[in-house]
mmCIF file of C-alpha atoms in Angstrom:
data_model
loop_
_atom_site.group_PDB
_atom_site.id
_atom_site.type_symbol
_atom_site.label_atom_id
_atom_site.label_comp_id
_atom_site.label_asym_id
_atom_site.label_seq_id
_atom_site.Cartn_x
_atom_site.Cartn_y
_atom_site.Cartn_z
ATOM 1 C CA UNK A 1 105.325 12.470 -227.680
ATOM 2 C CA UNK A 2 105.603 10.308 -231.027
ATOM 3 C CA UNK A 3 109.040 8.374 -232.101
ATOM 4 C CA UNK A 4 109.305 7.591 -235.732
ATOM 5 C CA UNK A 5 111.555 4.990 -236.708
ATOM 6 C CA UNK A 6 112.619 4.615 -239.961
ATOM 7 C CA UNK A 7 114.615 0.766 -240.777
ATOM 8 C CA UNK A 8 115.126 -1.592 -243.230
ATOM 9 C CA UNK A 9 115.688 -5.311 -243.610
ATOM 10 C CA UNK A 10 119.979 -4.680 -244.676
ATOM 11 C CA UNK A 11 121.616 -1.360 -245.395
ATOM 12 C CA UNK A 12 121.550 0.288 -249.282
ATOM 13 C CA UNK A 13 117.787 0.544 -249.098
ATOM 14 C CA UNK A 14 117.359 4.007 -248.872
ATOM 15 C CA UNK A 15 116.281 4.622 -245.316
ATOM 16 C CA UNK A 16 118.980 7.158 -244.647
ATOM 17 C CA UNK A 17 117.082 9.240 -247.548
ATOM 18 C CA UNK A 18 113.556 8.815 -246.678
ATOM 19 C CA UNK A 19 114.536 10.348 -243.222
ATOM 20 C CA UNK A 20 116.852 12.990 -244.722
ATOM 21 C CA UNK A 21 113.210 14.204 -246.623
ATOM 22 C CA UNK A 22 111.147 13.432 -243.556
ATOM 23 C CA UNK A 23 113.270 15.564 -241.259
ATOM 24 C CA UNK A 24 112.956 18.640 -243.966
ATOM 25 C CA UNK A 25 109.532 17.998 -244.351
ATOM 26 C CA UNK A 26 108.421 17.821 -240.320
ATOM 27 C CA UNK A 27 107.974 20.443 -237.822
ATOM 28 C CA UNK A 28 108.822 20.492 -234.390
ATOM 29 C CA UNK A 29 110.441 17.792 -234.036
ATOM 30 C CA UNK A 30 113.954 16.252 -232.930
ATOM 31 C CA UNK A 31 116.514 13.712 -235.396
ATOM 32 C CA UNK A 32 118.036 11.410 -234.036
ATOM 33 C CA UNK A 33 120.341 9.358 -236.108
ATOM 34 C CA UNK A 34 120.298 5.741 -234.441
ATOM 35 C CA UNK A 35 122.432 3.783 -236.876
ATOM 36 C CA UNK A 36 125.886 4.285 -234.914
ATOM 37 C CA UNK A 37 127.715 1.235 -236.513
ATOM 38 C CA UNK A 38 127.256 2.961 -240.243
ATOM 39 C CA UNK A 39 126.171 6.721 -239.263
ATOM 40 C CA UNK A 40 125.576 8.895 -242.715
ATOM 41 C CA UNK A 41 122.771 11.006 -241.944
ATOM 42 C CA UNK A 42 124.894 13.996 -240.986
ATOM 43 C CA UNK A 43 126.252 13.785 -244.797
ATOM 44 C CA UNK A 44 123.039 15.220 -245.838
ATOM 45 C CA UNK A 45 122.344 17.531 -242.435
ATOM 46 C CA UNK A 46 125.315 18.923 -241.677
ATOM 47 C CA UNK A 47 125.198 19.248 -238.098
ATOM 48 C CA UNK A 48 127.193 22.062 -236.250
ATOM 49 C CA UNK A 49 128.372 19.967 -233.018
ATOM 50 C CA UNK A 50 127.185 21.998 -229.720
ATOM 51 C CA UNK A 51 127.598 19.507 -227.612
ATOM 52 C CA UNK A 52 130.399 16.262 -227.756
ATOM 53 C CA UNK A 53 130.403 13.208 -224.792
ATOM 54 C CA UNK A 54 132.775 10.389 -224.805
ATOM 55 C CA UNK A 55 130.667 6.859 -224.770
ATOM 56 C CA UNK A 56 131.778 4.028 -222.537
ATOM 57 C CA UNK A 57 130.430 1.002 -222.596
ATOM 58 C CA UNK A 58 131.167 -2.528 -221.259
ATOM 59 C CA UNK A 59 135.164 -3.410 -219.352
ATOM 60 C CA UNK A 60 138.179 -4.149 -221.417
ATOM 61 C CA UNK A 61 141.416 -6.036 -219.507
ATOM 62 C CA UNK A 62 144.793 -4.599 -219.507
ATOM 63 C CA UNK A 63 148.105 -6.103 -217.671
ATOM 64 C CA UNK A 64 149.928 -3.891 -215.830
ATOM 65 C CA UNK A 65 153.694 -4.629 -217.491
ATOM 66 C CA UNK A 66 155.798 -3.574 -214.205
ATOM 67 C CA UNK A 67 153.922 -6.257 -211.671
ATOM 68 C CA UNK A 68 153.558 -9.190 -214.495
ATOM 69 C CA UNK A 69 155.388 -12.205 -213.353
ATOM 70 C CA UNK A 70 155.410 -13.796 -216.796
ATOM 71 C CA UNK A 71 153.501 -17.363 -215.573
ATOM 72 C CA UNK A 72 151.139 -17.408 -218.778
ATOM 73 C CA UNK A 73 148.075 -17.882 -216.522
ATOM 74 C CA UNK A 74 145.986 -15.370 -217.959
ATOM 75 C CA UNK A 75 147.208 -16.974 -221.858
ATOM 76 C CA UNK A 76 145.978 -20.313 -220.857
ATOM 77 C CA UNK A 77 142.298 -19.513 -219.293
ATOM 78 C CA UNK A 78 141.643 -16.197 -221.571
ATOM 79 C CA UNK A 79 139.258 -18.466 -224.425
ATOM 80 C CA UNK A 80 139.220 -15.486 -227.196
ATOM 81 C CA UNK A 81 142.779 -15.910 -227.490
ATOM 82 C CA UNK A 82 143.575 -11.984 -226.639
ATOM 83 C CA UNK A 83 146.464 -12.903 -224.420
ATOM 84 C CA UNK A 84 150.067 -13.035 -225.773
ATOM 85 C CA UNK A 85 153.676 -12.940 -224.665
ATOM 86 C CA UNK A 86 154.421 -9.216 -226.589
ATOM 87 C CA UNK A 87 154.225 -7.114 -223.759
ATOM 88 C CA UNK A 88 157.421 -4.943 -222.640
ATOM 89 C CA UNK A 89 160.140 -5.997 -220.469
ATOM 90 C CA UNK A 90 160.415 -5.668 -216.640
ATOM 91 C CA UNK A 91 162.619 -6.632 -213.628
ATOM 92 C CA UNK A 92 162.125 -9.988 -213.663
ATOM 93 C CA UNK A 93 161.626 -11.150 -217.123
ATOM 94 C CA UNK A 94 162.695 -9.914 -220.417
ATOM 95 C CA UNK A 95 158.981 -9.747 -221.710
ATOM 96 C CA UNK A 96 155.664 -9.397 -220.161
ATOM 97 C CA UNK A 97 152.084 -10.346 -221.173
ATOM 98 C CA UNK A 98 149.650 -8.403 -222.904
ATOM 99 C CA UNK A 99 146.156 -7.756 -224.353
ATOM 100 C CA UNK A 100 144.634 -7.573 -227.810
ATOM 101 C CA UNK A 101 142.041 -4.600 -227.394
ATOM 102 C CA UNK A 102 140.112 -5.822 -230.357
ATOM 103 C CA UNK A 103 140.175 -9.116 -229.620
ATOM 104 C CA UNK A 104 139.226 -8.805 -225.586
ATOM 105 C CA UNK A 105 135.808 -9.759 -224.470
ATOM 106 C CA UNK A 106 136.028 -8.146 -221.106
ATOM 107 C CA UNK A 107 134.801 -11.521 -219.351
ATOM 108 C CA UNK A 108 137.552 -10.842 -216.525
ATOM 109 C CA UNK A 109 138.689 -14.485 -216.210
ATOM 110 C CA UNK A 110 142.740 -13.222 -216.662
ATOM 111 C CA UNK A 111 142.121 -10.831 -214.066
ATOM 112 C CA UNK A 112 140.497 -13.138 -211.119
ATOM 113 C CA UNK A 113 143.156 -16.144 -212.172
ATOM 114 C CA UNK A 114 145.936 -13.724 -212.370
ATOM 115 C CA UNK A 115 147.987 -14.648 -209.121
ATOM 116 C CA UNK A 116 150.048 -11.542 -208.682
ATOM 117 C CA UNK A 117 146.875 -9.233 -209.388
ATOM 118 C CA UNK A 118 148.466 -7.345 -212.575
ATOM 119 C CA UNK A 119 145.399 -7.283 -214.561
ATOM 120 C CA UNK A 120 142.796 -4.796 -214.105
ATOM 121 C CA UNK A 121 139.592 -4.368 -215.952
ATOM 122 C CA UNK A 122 139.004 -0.467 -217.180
ATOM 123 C CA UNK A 123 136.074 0.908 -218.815
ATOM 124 C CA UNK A 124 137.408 1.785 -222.652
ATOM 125 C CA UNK A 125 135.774 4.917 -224.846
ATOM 126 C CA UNK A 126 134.248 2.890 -227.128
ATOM 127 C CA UNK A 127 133.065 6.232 -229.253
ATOM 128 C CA UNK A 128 131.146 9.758 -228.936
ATOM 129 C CA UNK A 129 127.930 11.289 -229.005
ATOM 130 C CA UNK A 130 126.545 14.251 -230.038
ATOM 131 C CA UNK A 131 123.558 16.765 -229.848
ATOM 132 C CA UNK A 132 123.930 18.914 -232.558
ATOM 133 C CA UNK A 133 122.106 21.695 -234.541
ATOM 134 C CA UNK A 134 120.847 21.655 -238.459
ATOM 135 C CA UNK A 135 119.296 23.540 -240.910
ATOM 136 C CA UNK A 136 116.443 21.442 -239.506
ATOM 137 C CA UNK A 137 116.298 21.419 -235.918
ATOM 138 C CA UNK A 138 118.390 19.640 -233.269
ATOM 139 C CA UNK A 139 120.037 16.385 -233.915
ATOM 140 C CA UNK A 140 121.210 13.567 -231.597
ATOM 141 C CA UNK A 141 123.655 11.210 -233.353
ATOM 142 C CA UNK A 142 127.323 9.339 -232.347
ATOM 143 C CA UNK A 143 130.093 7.562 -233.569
ATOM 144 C CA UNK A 144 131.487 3.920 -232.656
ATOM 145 C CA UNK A 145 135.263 3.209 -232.479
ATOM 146 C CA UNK A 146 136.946 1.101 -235.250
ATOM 147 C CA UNK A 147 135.861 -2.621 -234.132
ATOM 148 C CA UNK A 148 133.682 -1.191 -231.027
ATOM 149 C CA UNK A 149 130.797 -3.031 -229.354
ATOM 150 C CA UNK A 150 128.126 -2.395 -227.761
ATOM 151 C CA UNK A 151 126.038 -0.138 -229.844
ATOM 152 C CA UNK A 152 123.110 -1.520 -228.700
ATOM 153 C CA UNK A 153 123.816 0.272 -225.428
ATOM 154 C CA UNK A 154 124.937 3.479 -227.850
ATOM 155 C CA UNK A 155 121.647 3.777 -229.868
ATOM 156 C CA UNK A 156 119.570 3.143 -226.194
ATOM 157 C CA UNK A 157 121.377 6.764 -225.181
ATOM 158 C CA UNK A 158 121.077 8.394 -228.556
ATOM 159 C CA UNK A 159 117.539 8.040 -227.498
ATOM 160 C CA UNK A 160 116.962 8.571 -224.742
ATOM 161 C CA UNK A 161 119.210 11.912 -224.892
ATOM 162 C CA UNK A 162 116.517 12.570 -228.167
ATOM 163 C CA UNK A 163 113.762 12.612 -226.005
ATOM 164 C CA UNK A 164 115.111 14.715 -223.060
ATOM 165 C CA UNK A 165 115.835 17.024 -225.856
ATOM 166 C CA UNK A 166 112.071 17.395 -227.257
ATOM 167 C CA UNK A 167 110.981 17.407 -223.704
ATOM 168 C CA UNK A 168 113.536 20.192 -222.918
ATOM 169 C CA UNK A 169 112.556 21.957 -226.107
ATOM 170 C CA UNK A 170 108.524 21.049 -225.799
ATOM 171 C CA UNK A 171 108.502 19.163 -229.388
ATOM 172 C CA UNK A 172 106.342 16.720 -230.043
ATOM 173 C CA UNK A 173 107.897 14.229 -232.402
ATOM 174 C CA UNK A 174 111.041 12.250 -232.823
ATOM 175 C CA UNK A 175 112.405 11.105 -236.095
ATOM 176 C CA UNK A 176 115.134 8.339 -236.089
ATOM 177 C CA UNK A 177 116.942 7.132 -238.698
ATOM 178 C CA UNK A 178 117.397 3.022 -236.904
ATOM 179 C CA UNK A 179 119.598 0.436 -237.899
ATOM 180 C CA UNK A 180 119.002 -1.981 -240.395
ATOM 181 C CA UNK A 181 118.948 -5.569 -239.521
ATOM 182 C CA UNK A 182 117.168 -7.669 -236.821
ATOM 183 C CA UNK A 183 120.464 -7.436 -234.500
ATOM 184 C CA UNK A 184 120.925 -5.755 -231.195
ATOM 185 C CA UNK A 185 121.085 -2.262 -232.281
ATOM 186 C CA UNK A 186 117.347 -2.546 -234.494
ATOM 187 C CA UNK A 187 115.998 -4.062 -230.908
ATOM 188 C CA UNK A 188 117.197 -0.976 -229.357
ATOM 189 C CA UNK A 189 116.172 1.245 -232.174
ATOM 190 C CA UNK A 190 112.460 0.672 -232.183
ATOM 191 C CA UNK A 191 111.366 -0.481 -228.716
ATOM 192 C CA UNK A 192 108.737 1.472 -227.669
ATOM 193 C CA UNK A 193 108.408 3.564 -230.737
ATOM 194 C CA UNK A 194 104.860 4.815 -232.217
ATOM 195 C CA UNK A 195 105.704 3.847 -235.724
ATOM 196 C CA UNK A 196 108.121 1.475 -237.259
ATOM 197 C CA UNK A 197 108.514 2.136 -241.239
ATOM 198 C CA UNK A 198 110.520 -0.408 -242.760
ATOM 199 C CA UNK A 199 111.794 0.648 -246.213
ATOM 200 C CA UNK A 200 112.384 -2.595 -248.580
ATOM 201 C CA UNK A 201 113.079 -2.545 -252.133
ATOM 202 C CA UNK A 202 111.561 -4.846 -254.884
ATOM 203 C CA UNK A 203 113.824 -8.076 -254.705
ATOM 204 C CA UNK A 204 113.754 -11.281 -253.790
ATOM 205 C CA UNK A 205 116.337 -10.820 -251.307
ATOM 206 C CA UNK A 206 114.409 -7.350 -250.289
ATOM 207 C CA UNK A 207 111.098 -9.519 -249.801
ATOM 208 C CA UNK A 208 113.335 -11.870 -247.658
ATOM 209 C CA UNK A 209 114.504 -9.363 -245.354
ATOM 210 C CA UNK A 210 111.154 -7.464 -245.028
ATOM 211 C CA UNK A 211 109.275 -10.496 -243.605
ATOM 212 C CA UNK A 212 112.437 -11.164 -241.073
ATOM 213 C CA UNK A 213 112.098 -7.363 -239.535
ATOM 214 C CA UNK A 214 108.527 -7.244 -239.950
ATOM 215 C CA UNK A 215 108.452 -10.248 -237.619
ATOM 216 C CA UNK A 216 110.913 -8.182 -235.330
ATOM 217 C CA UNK A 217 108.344 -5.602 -235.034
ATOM 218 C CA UNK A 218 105.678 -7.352 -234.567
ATOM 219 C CA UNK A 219 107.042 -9.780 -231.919
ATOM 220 C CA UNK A 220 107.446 -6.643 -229.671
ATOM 221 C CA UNK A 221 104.060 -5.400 -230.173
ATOM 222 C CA UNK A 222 104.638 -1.914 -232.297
ATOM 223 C CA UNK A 223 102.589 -0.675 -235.361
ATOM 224 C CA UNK A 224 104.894 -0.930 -238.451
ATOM 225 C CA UNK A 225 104.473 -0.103 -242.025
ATOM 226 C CA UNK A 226 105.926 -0.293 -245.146
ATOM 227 C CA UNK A 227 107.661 1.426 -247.884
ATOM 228 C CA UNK A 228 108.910 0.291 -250.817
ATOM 229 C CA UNK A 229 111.573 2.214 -252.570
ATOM 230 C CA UNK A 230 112.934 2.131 -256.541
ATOM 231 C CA UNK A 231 109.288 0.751 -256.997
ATOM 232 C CA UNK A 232 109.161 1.006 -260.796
ATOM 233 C CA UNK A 233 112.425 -0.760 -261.420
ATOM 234 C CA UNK A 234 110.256 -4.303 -260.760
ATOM 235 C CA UNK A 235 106.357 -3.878 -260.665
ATOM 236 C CA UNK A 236 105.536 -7.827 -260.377
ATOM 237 C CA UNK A 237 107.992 -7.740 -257.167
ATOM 238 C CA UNK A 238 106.468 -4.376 -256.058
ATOM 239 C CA UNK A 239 102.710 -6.305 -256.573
ATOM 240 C CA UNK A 240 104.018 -9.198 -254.415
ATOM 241 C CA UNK A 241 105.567 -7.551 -251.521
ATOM 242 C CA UNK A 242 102.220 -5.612 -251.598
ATOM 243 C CA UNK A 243 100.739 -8.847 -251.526
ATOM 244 C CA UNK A 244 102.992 -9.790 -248.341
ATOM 245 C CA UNK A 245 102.238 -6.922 -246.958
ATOM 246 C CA UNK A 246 98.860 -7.272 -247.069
ATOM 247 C CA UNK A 247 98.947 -10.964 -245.513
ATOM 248 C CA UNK A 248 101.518 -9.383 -242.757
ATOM 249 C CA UNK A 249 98.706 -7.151 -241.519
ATOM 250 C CA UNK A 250 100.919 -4.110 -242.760
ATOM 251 C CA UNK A 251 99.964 -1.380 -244.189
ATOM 252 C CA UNK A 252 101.635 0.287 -247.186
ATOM 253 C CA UNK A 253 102.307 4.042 -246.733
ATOM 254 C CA UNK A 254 103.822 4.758 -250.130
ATOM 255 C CA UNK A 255 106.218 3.719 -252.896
ATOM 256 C CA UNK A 256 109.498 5.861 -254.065
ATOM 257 C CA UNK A 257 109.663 5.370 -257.685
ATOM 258 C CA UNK A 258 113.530 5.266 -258.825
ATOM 259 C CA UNK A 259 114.942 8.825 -259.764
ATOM 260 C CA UNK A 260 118.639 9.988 -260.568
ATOM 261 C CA UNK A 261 117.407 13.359 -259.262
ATOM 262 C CA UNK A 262 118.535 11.425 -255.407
ATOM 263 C CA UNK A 263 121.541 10.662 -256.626
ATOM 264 C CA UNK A 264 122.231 14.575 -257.095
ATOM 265 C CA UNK A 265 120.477 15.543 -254.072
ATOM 266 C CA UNK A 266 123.414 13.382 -252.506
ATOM 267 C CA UNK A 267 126.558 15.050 -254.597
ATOM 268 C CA UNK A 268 124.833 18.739 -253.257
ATOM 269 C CA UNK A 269 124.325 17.294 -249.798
ATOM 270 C CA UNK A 270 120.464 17.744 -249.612
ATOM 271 C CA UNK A 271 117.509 15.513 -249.008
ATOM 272 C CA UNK A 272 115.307 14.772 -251.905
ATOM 273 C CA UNK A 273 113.062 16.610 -251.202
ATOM 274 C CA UNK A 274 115.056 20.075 -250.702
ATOM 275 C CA UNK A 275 116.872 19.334 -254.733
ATOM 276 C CA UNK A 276 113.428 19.735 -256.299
ATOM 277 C CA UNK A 277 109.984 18.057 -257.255
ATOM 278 C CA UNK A 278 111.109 15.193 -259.557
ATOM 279 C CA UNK A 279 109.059 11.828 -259.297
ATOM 280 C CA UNK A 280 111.143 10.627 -255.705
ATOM 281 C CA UNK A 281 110.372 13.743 -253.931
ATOM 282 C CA UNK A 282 106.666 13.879 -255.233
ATOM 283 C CA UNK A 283 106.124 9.957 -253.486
ATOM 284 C CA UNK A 284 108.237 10.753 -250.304
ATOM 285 C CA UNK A 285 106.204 14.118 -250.342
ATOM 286 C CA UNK A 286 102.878 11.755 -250.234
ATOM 287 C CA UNK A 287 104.511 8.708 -248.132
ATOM 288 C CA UNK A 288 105.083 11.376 -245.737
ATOM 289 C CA UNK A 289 101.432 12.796 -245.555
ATOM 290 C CA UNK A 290 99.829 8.834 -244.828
ATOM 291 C CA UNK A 291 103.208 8.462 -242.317
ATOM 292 C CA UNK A 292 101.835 11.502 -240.178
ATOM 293 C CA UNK A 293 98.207 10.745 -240.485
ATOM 294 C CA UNK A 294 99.102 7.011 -239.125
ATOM 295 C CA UNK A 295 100.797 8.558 -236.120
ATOM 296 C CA UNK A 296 98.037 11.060 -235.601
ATOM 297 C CA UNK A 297 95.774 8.399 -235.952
ATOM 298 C CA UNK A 298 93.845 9.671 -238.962
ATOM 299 C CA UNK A 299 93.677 6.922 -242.163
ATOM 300 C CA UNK A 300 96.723 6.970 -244.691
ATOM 301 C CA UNK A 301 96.255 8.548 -248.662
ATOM 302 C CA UNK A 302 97.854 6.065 -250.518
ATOM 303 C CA UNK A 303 96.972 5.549 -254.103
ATOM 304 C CA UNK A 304 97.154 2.759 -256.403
ATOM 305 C CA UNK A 305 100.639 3.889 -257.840
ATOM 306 C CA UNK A 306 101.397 3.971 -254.077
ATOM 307 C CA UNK A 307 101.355 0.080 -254.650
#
């Protein structure tokens, strides 16, 4: 089985719309949609939920109000400053401790120095998850609660639930839309995968980020390659990230040049590629062709305009 990942060094790069194409233009294959903190690729898929889970992650400390005694222990160990006297009132005192949700670490310390045992750690829903059906085959994707952690630990069952779902349906490729970033949730997004494409655009700043999750990549030991979208709008920068590229050891699979047609695609909720054959679709059309000869292992077909 082969897992594409599809990142980029920040968000606004155009990742989400590379994979939006790729997903129209692959067969037999499963989506999953890996960037839970900013999801967006089911604005251009559409998915029909079939199936909805609740996603826990991680403990969260609440007080129970009727056995709080009011001594402030828990205020005066809890570090992150999530304990305060707000809590309702109850037959000994006229107010009781409680908990900020947002602001709780789930560490447990106001729990084991609580000396009347009135704080218990629960396991919160931190958001949902998903396996739905598009117009283009099954999709795995989720959503994180307002100020939720732990989407590391989200994106890790996005897919995982992705693969059981090509296994159970006897595809042969994966297509995730990851993260951007080097954080916890990129980490999770590409271990393992066959192919890392990192989409950068041609900035300074886009340079800057493309060498800090190339170097993610390539510290864990997976094949990555690049693409560099909105090409035309700088050529020298386009030439030196080329360059970069080059001296990275990465190959790269194909340049987007800049198009209002993917604008429009966006307004009509459809990839690129599904709007029409304007100059955008025609490069993701070809960055697509040397993206699934890498991961068969035959040579890319990138052309000097590619670069």
């Amino acid at each position: 089985m082969k897992e594409l990942v599809v990142i980029s060094g920040k968000g606004g790069t155009g990742k989400t719309s590379v994979v939006a194409s790729f997903a129209a233009l692959a067969r037999d294959k499963v989506l999953a949609d890996c960037d839970v903190d900013a999801a967006d690729l089911h604005l251009v898929l559409a998915p029909v939920v079939q199936k909805r889970e609740d996603f826990s992650a991680g403990v969260r400390a609440d007080v129970d109000a009727a056995a709080c005694m009011g001594c402030g222990q828990c205020a005066e160990v809890c570090r992150f400053e999530a304990v305060s006297m707000d809590g309702p009132a109850n037959d000994l005192i006229g107010k009781t401790y409680g908990i900020d949700p947002v602001a709780c670490e789930g560490c447990g310390v106001c729990a084991w120095f609580c000396p009347v045992e009135a704080i218990a750690l629960t396991a919160p829903v931190n958001g949902e998850w998903y396996v739905s059906s598009t117009r283009h085959g099954p999709m795995v994707h989720a959503r994180l609660g307002i100020a939720e952690e732990n989407s590391g630990k989200l994106v890790t069952l996005i897919r995982k639930e992705a693969k059981r779902l090509a296994q159970d349906k006897g595809l042969e490729l994966i297509i995730c839309d990851g993260s951007p970033g080097i954080g916890c949730p990129v980490i999770a997004s590409i271990t393992g995968a066959s192919l890392v494409l990192i989409v950068t655009e041609p900035t300074m700043s886009g340079l800057h980020d493309l060498e800090r999750v190339a170097g993610l990549a390539q510290g864990f030991g997976l094949k990555a390659a690049i693409c560099i979208n909105k090409s035309d709008i700088n050529p020298d920068m386009t030439r030196e990230i080329a360059s970069r590229a080059e001296s990275l050891g990465l190959e790269v699979m194909g340049a987007v040049r800049y198009d209002r047609e993917v604008t429009k695609a966006q307004v009509r909720g459809l990839s690129v590629v599904e709007h029409g054959d304007g100059n955008a679709a025609q490069d993701i059309r070809r960055l697509w062709e040397n993206v699934n000869a890498a991961m068969n292992g035959g040579a890319g077909n990138s052309t000097e305009r590619d670069t």
